[in-house]
PDB file of C-alpha atoms in Angstrom:
ATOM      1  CA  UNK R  27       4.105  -7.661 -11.365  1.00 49.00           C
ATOM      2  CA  UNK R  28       5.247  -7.644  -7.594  1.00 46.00           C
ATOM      3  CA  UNK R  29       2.257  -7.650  -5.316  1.00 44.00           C
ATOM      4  CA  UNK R  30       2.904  -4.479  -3.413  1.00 50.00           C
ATOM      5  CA  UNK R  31       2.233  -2.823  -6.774  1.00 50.00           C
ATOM      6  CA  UNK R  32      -1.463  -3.533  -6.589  1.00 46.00           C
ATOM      7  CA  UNK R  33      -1.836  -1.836  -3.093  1.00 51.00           C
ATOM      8  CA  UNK R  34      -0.138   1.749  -4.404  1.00 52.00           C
ATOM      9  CA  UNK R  35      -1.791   1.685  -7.825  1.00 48.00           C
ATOM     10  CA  UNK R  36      -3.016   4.921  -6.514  1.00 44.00           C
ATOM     11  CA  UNK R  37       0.749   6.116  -6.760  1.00 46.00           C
ATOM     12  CA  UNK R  38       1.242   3.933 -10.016  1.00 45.00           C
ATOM     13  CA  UNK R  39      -1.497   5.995 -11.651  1.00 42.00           C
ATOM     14  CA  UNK R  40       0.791   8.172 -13.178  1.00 38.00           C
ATOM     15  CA  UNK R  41       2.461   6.757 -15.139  1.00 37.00           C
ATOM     16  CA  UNK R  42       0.347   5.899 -18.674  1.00 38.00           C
ATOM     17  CA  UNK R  43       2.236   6.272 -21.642  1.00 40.00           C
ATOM     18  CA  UNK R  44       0.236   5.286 -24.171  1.00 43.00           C
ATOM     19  CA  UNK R  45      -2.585   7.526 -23.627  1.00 51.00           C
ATOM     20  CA  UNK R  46      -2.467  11.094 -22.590  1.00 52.00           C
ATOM     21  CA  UNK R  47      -1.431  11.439 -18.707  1.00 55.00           C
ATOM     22  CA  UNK R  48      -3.364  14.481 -18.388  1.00 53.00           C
ATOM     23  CA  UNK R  49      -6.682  12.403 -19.926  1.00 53.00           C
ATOM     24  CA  UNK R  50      -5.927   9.444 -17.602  1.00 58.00           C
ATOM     25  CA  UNK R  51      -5.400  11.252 -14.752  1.00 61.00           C
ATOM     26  CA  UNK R  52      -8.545  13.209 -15.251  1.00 63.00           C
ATOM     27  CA  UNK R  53      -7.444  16.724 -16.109  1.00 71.00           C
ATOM     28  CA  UNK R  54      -4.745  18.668 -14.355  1.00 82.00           C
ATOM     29  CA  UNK R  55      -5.427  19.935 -10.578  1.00 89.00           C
ATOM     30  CA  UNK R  56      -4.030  23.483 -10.191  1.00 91.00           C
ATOM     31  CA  UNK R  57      -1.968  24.789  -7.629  1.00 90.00           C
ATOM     32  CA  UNK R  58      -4.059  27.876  -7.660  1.00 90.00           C
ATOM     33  CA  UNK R  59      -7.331  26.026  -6.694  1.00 92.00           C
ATOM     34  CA  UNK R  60      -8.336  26.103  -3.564  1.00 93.00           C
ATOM     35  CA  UNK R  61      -9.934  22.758  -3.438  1.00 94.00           C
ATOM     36  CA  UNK R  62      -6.962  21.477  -5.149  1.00 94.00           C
ATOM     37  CA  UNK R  63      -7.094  18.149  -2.882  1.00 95.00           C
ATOM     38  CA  UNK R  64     -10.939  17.607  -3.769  1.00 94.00           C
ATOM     39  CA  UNK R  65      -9.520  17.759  -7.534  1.00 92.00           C
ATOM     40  CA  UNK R  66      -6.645  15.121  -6.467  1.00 91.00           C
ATOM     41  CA  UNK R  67      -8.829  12.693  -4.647  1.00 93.00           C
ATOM     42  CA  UNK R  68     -10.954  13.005  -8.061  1.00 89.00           C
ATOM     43  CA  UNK R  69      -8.232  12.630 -10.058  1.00 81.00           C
ATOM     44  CA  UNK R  70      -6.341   9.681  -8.169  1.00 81.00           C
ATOM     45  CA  UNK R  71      -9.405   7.599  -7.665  1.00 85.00           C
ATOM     46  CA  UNK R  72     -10.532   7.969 -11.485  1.00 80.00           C
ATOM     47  CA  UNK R  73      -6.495   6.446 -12.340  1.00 72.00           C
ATOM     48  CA  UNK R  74      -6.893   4.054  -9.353  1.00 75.00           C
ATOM     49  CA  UNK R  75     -10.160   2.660 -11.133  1.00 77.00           C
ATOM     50  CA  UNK R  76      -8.198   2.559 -14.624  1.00 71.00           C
ATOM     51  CA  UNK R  77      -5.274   0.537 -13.455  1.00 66.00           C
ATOM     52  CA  UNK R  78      -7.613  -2.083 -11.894  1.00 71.00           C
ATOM     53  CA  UNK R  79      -8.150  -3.603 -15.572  1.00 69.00           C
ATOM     54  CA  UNK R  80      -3.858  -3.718 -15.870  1.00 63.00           C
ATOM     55  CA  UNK R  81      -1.506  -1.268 -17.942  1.00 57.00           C
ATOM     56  CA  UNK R  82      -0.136  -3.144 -19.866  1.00 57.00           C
ATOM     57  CA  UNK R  83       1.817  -0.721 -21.266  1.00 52.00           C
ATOM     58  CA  UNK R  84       3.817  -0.464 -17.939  1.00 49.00           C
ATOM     59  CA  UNK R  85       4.190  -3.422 -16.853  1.00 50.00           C
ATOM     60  CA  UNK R  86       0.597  -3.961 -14.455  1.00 55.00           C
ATOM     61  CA  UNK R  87      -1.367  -6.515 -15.106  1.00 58.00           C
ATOM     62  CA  UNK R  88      -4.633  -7.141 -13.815  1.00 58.00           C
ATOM     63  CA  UNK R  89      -4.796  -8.779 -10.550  1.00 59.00           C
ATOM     64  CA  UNK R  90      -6.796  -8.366  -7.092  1.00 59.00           C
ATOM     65  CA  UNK R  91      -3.955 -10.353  -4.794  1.00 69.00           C
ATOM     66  CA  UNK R  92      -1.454  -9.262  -2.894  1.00 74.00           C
ATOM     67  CA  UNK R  93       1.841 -11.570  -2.391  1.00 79.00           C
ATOM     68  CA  UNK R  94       4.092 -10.934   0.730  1.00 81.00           C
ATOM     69  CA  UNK R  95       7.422 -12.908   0.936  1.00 85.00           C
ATOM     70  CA  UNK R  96       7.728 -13.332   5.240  1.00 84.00           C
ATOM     71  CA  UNK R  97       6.696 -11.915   8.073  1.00 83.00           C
ATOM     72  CA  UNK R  98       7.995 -13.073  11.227  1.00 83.00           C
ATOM     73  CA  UNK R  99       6.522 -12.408  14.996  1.00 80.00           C
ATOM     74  CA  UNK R 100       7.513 -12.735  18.803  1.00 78.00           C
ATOM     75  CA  UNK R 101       5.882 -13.462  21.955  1.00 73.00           C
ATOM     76  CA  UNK R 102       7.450 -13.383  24.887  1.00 70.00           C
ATOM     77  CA  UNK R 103      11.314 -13.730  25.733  1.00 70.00           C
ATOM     78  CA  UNK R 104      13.627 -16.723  26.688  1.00 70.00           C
ATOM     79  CA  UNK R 105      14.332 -20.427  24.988  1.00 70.00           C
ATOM     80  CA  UNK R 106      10.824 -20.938  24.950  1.00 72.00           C
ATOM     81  CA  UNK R 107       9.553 -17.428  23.761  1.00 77.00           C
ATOM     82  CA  UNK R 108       6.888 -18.440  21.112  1.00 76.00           C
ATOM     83  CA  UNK R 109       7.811 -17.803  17.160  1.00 82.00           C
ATOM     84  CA  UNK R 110       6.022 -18.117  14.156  1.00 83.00           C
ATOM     85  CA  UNK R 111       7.026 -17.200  10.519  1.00 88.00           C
ATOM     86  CA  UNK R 112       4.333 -16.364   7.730  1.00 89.00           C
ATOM     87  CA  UNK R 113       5.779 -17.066   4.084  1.00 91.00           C
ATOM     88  CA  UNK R 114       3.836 -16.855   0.827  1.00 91.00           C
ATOM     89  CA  UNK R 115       1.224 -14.625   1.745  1.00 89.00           C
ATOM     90  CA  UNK R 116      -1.870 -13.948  -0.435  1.00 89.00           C
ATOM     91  CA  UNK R 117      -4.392 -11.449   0.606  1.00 87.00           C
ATOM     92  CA  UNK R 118      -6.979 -10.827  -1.798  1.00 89.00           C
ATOM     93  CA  UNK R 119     -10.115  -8.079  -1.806  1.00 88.00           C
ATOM     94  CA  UNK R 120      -7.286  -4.481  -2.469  1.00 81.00           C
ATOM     95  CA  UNK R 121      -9.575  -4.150  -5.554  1.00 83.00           C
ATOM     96  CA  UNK R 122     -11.767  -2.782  -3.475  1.00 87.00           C
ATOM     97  CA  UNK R 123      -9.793  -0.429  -2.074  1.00 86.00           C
ATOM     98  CA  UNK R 124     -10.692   3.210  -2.673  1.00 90.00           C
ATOM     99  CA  UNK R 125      -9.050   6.440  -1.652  1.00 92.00           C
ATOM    100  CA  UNK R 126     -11.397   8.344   0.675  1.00 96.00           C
ATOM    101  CA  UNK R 127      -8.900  11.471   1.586  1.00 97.00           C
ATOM    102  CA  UNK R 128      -6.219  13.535  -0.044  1.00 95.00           C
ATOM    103  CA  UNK R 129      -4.178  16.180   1.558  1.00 96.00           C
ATOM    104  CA  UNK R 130      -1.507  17.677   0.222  1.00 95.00           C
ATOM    105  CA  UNK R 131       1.074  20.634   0.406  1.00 94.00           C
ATOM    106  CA  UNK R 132       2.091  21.767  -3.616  1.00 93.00           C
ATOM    107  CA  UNK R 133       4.577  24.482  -2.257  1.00 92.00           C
ATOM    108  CA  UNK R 134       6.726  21.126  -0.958  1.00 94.00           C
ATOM    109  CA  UNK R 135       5.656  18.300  -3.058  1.00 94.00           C
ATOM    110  CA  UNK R 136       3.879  16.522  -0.117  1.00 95.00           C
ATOM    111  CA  UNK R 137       1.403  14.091  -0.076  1.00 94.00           C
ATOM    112  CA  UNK R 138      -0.972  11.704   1.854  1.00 96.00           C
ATOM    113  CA  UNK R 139      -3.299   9.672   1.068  1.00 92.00           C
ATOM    114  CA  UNK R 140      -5.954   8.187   3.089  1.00 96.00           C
ATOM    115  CA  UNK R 141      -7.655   4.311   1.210  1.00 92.00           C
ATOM    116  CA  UNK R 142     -10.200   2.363   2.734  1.00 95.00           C
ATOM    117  CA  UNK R 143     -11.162  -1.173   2.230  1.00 92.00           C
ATOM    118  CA  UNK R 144     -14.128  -3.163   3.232  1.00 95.00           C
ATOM    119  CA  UNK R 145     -12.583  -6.760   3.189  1.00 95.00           C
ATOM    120  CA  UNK R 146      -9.163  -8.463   2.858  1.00 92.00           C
ATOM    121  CA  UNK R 147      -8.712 -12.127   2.697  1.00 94.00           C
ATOM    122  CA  UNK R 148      -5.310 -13.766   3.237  1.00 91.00           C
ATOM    123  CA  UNK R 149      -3.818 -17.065   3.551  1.00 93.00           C
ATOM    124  CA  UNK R 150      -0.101 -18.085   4.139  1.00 93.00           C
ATOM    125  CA  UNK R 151       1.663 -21.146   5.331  1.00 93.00           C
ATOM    126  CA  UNK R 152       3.792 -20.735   8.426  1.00 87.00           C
ATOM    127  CA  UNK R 153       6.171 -22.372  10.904  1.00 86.00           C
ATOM    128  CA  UNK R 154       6.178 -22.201  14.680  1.00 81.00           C
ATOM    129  CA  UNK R 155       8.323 -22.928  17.686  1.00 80.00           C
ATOM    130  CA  UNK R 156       8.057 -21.931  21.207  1.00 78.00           C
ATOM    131  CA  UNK R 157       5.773 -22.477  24.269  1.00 73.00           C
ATOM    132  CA  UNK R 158       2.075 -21.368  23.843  1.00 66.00           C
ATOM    133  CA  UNK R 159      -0.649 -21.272  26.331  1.00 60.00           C
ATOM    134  CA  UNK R 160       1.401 -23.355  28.481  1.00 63.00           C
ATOM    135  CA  UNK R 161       1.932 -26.163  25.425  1.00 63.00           C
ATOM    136  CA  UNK R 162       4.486 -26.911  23.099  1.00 67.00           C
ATOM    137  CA  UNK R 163       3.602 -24.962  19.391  1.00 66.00           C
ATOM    138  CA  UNK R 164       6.768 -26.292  17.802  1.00 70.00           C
ATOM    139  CA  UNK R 165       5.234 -27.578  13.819  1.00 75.00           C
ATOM    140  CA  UNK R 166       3.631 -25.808  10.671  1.00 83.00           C
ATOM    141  CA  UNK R 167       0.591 -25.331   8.863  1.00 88.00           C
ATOM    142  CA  UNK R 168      -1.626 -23.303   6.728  1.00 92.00           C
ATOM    143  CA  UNK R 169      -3.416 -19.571   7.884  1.00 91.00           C
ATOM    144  CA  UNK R 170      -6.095 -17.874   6.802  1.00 92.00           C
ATOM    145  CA  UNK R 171      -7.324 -14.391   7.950  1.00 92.00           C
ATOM    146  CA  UNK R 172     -10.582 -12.169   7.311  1.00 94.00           C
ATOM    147  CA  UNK R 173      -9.931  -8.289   7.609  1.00 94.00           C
ATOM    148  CA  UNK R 174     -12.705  -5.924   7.666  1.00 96.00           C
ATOM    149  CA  UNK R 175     -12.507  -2.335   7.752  1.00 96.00           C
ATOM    150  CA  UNK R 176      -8.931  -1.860   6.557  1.00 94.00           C
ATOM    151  CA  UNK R 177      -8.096   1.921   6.724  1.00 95.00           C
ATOM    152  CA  UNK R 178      -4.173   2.594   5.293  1.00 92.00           C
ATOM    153  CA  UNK R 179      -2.521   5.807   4.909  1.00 94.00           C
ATOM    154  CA  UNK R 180       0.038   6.827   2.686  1.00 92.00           C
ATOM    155  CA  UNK R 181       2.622   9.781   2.605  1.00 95.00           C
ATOM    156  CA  UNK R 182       5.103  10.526   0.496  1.00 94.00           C
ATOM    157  CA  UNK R 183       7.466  14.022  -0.513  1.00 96.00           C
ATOM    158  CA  UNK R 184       9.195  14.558  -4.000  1.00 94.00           C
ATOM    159  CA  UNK R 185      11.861  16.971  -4.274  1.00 95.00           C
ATOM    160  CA  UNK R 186      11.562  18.688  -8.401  1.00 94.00           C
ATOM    161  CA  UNK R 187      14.155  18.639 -10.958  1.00 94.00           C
ATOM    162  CA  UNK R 188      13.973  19.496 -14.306  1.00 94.00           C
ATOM    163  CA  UNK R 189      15.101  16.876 -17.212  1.00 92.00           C
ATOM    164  CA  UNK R 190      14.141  17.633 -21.441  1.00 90.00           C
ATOM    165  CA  UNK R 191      12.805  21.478 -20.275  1.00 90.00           C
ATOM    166  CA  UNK R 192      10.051  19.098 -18.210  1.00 90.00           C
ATOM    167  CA  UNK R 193       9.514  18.774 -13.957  1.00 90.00           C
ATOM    168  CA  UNK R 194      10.100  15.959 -12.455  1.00 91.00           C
ATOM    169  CA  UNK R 195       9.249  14.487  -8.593  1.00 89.00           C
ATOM    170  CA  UNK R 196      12.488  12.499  -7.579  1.00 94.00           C
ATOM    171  CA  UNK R 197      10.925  10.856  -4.130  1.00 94.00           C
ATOM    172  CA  UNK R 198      12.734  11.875  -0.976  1.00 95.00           C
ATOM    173  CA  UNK R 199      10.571  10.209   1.612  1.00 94.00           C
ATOM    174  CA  UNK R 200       7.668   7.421   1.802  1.00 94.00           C
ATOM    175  CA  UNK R 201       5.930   6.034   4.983  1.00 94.00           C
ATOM    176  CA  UNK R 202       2.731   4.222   5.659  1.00 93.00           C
ATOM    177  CA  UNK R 203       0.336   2.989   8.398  1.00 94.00           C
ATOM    178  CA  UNK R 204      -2.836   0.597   8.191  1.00 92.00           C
ATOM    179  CA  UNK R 205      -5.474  -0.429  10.892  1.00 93.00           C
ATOM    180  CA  UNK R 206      -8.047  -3.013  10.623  1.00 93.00           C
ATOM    181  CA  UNK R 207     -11.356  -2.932  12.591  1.00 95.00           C
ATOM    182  CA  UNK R 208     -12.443  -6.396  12.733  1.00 95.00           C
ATOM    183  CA  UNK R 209      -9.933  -9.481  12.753  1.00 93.00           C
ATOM    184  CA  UNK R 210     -11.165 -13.085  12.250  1.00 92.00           C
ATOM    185  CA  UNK R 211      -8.104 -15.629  11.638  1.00 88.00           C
ATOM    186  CA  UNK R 212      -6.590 -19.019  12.593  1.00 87.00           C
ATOM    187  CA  UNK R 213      -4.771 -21.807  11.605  1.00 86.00           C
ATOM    188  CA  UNK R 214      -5.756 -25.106   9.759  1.00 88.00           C
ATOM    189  CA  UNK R 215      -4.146 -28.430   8.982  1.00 86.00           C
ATOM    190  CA  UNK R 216      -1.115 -27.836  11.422  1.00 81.00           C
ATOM    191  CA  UNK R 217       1.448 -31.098  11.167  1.00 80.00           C
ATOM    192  CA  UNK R 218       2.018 -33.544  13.654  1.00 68.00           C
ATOM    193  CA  UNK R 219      -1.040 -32.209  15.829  1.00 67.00           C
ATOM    194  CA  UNK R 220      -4.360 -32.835  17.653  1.00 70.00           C
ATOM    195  CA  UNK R 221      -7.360 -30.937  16.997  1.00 77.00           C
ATOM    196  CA  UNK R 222      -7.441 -29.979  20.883  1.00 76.00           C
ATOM    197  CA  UNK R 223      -3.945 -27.822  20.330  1.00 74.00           C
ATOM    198  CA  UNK R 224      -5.933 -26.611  17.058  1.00 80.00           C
ATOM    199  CA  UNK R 225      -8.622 -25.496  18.800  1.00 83.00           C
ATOM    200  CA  UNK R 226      -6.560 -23.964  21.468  1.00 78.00           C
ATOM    201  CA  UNK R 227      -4.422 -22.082  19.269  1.00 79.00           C
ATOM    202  CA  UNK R 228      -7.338 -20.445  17.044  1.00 85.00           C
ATOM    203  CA  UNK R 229      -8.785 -19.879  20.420  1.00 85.00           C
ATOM    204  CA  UNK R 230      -5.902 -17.543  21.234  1.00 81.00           C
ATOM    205  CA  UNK R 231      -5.328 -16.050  18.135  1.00 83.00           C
ATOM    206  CA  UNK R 232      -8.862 -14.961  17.397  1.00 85.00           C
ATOM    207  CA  UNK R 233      -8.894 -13.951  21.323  1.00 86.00           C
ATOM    208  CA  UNK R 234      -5.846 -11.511  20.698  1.00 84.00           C
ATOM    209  CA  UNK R 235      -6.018 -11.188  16.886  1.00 86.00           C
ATOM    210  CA  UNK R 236      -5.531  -6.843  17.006  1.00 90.00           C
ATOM    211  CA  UNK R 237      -2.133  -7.498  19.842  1.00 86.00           C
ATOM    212  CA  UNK R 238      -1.415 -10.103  16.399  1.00 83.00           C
ATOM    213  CA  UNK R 239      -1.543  -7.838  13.949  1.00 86.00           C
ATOM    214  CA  UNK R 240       0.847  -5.327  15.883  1.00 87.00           C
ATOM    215  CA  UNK R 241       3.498  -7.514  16.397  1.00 83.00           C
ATOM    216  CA  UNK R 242       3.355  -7.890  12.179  1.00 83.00           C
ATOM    217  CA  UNK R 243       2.469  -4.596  11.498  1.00 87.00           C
ATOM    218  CA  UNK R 244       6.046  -2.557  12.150  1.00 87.00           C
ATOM    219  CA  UNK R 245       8.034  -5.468   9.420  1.00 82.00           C
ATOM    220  CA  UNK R 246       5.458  -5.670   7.346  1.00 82.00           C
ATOM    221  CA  UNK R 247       5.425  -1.934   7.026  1.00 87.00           C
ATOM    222  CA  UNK R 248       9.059  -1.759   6.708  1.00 85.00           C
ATOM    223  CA  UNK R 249       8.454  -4.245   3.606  1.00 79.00           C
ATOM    224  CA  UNK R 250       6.143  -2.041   2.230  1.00 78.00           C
ATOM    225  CA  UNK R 251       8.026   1.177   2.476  1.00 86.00           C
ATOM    226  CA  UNK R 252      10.657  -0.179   1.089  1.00 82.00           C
ATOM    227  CA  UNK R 253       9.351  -1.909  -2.019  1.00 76.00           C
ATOM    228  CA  UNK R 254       7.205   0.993  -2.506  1.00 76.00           C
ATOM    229  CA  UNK R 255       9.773   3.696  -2.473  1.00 85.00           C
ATOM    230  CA  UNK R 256      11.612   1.853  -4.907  1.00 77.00           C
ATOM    231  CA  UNK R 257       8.327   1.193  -7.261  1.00 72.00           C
ATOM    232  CA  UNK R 258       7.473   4.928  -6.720  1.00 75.00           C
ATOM    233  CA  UNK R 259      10.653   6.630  -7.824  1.00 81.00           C
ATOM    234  CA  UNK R 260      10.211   4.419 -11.160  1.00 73.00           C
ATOM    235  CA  UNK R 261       6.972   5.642 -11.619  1.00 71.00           C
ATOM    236  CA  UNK R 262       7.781   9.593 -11.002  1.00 78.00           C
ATOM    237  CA  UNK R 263      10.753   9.848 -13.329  1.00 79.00           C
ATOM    238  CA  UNK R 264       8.803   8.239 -16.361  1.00 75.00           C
ATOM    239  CA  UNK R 265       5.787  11.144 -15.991  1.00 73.00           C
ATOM    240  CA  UNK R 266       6.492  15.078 -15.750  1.00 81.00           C
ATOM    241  CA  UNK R 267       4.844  16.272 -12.792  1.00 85.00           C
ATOM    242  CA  UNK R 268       3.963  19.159 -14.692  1.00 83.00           C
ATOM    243  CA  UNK R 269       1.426  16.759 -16.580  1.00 79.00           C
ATOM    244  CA  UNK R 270      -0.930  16.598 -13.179  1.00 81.00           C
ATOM    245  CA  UNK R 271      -0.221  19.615 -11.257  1.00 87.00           C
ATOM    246  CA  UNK R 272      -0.369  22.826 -13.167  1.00 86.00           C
ATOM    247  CA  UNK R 273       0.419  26.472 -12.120  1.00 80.00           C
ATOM    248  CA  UNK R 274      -2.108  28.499 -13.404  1.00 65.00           C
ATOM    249  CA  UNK R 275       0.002  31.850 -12.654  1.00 44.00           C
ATOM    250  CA  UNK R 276       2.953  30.496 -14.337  1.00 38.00           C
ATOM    251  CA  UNK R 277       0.579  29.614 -17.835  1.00 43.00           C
ATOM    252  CA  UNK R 278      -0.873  33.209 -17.733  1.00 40.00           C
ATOM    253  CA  UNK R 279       2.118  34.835 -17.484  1.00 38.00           C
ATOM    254  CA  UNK R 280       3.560  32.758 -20.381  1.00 40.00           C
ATOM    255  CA  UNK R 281       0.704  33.698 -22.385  1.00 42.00           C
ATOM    256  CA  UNK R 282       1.130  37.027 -21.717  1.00 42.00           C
ATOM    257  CA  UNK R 283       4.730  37.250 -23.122  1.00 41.00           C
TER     258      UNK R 283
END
């Protein structure tokens, strides 16, 4: 299972074959309901909690980790600018992640979401070159970060078709943003170095760890986006979007026929 998966199982939740979508999902929300959202955050969190233990069935297995290929960052211009690359990242804790908000427009098959998450751990090994704090940073070694108080949001539009006699969501447009209130993080083990650079460097990057995390945050996000727009479109032509969204008019007027 690729690791973005884990962080949009709220999105993934649709997509249970082997039981009833409707009972998995928690009952369909209608369109005629005015608290329609309070009936989607219901629904989404009570599918978010089921895929936790895996779906097998599609593919999801059970797993609290996230894995992120690379993530590069840049600070400062010139020969000497310094540069560091993050590979094989693996944050842990997105179990915990719930969604707190849900707001959404039915008329135009728009969403977002709103998850929150007390703590994220992560560790990666990375590579540096450059000039920092007036020394040399050139060499590699391991990182490890604590994140508390990660708040992400989550929007995404569908446009309908129909395919069997059933609706479908084809997914026109996905994009995402995440802060984090508290930031501990450094490095460890660093090659070909003295604990006094160590010590300077965790220094710094503890000192400016939320300037940090916005020089990762617009490639990681493009990363995300990207491997979750392809993950999502999966997911909404496999489910009928007429098996969590119901039109209550539409049913009564059938019935009436």
């Amino acid at each position: 299972m690729k690791s973005y998966q884990i962080f949009f199982l709220f999105l993934a939740a649709v997509i249970t074959p082997s039981k009833s979508n409707t009972q998995i999902f928690g009952g369909r929300c209608s369109k005629q309901d005015p608290n329609v959202d309070a009936c989607l955050l219901r629904s989404f969190n009570n599918l978010l909690n089921y895929l936790k233990s895996g779906a097998p069935e599609v593919g999801l297995n059970e797993s609290d980790e996230i894995v992120i290929d690379e993530l590069s960052i840049a600070l400062g211009g010139g020969p000497d600018g310094y540069r560091a690359t993050f590979k094989d990242i693996h944050a842990t804790g997105v179990n915990n992640m719930t969604i707190t908000n849900v707001r959404s427009d039915l008329e135009t098959h728009q969403f977002q979401l709103t998850l929150f998450g007390p703590h994220i751990s992560a560790k990666a090994r990375y590579r540096s070159s450059g000039v920092l704090l007036l020394v040399r940073a050139s060499g590699g070694g391991d990182y490890w970060g604590e994140y508390d108080g990660v708040k992400a949001k989550v929007y995404f539009r569908g446009a309908p078709y129909t395919r069997k006699g059933r609706t479908y969501l084809k997914l026109q447009q996905l994009k995402l943003d995440f802060s984090v209130k508290d930031i501990q993080m450094g490095v460890e083990n660093l090659d070909h170095s003295s604990s006094v650079l160590q010590a300077a460097l965790n220094l710094f990057i503890n000192t400016n760890a939320q300037d940090l995390l916005k020089e990762m945050k617009p490639e990681l996000k493009r990363d995300l986006a990207e491997k979750m727009s392809r993950f999502l479109d999966r997911i909404l032509a496999k489910i009928p979007y007429d098996d969590w969204i119901s039109d209550e008019v539409e049913e009564e007027e059938e019935e009436e026929e």
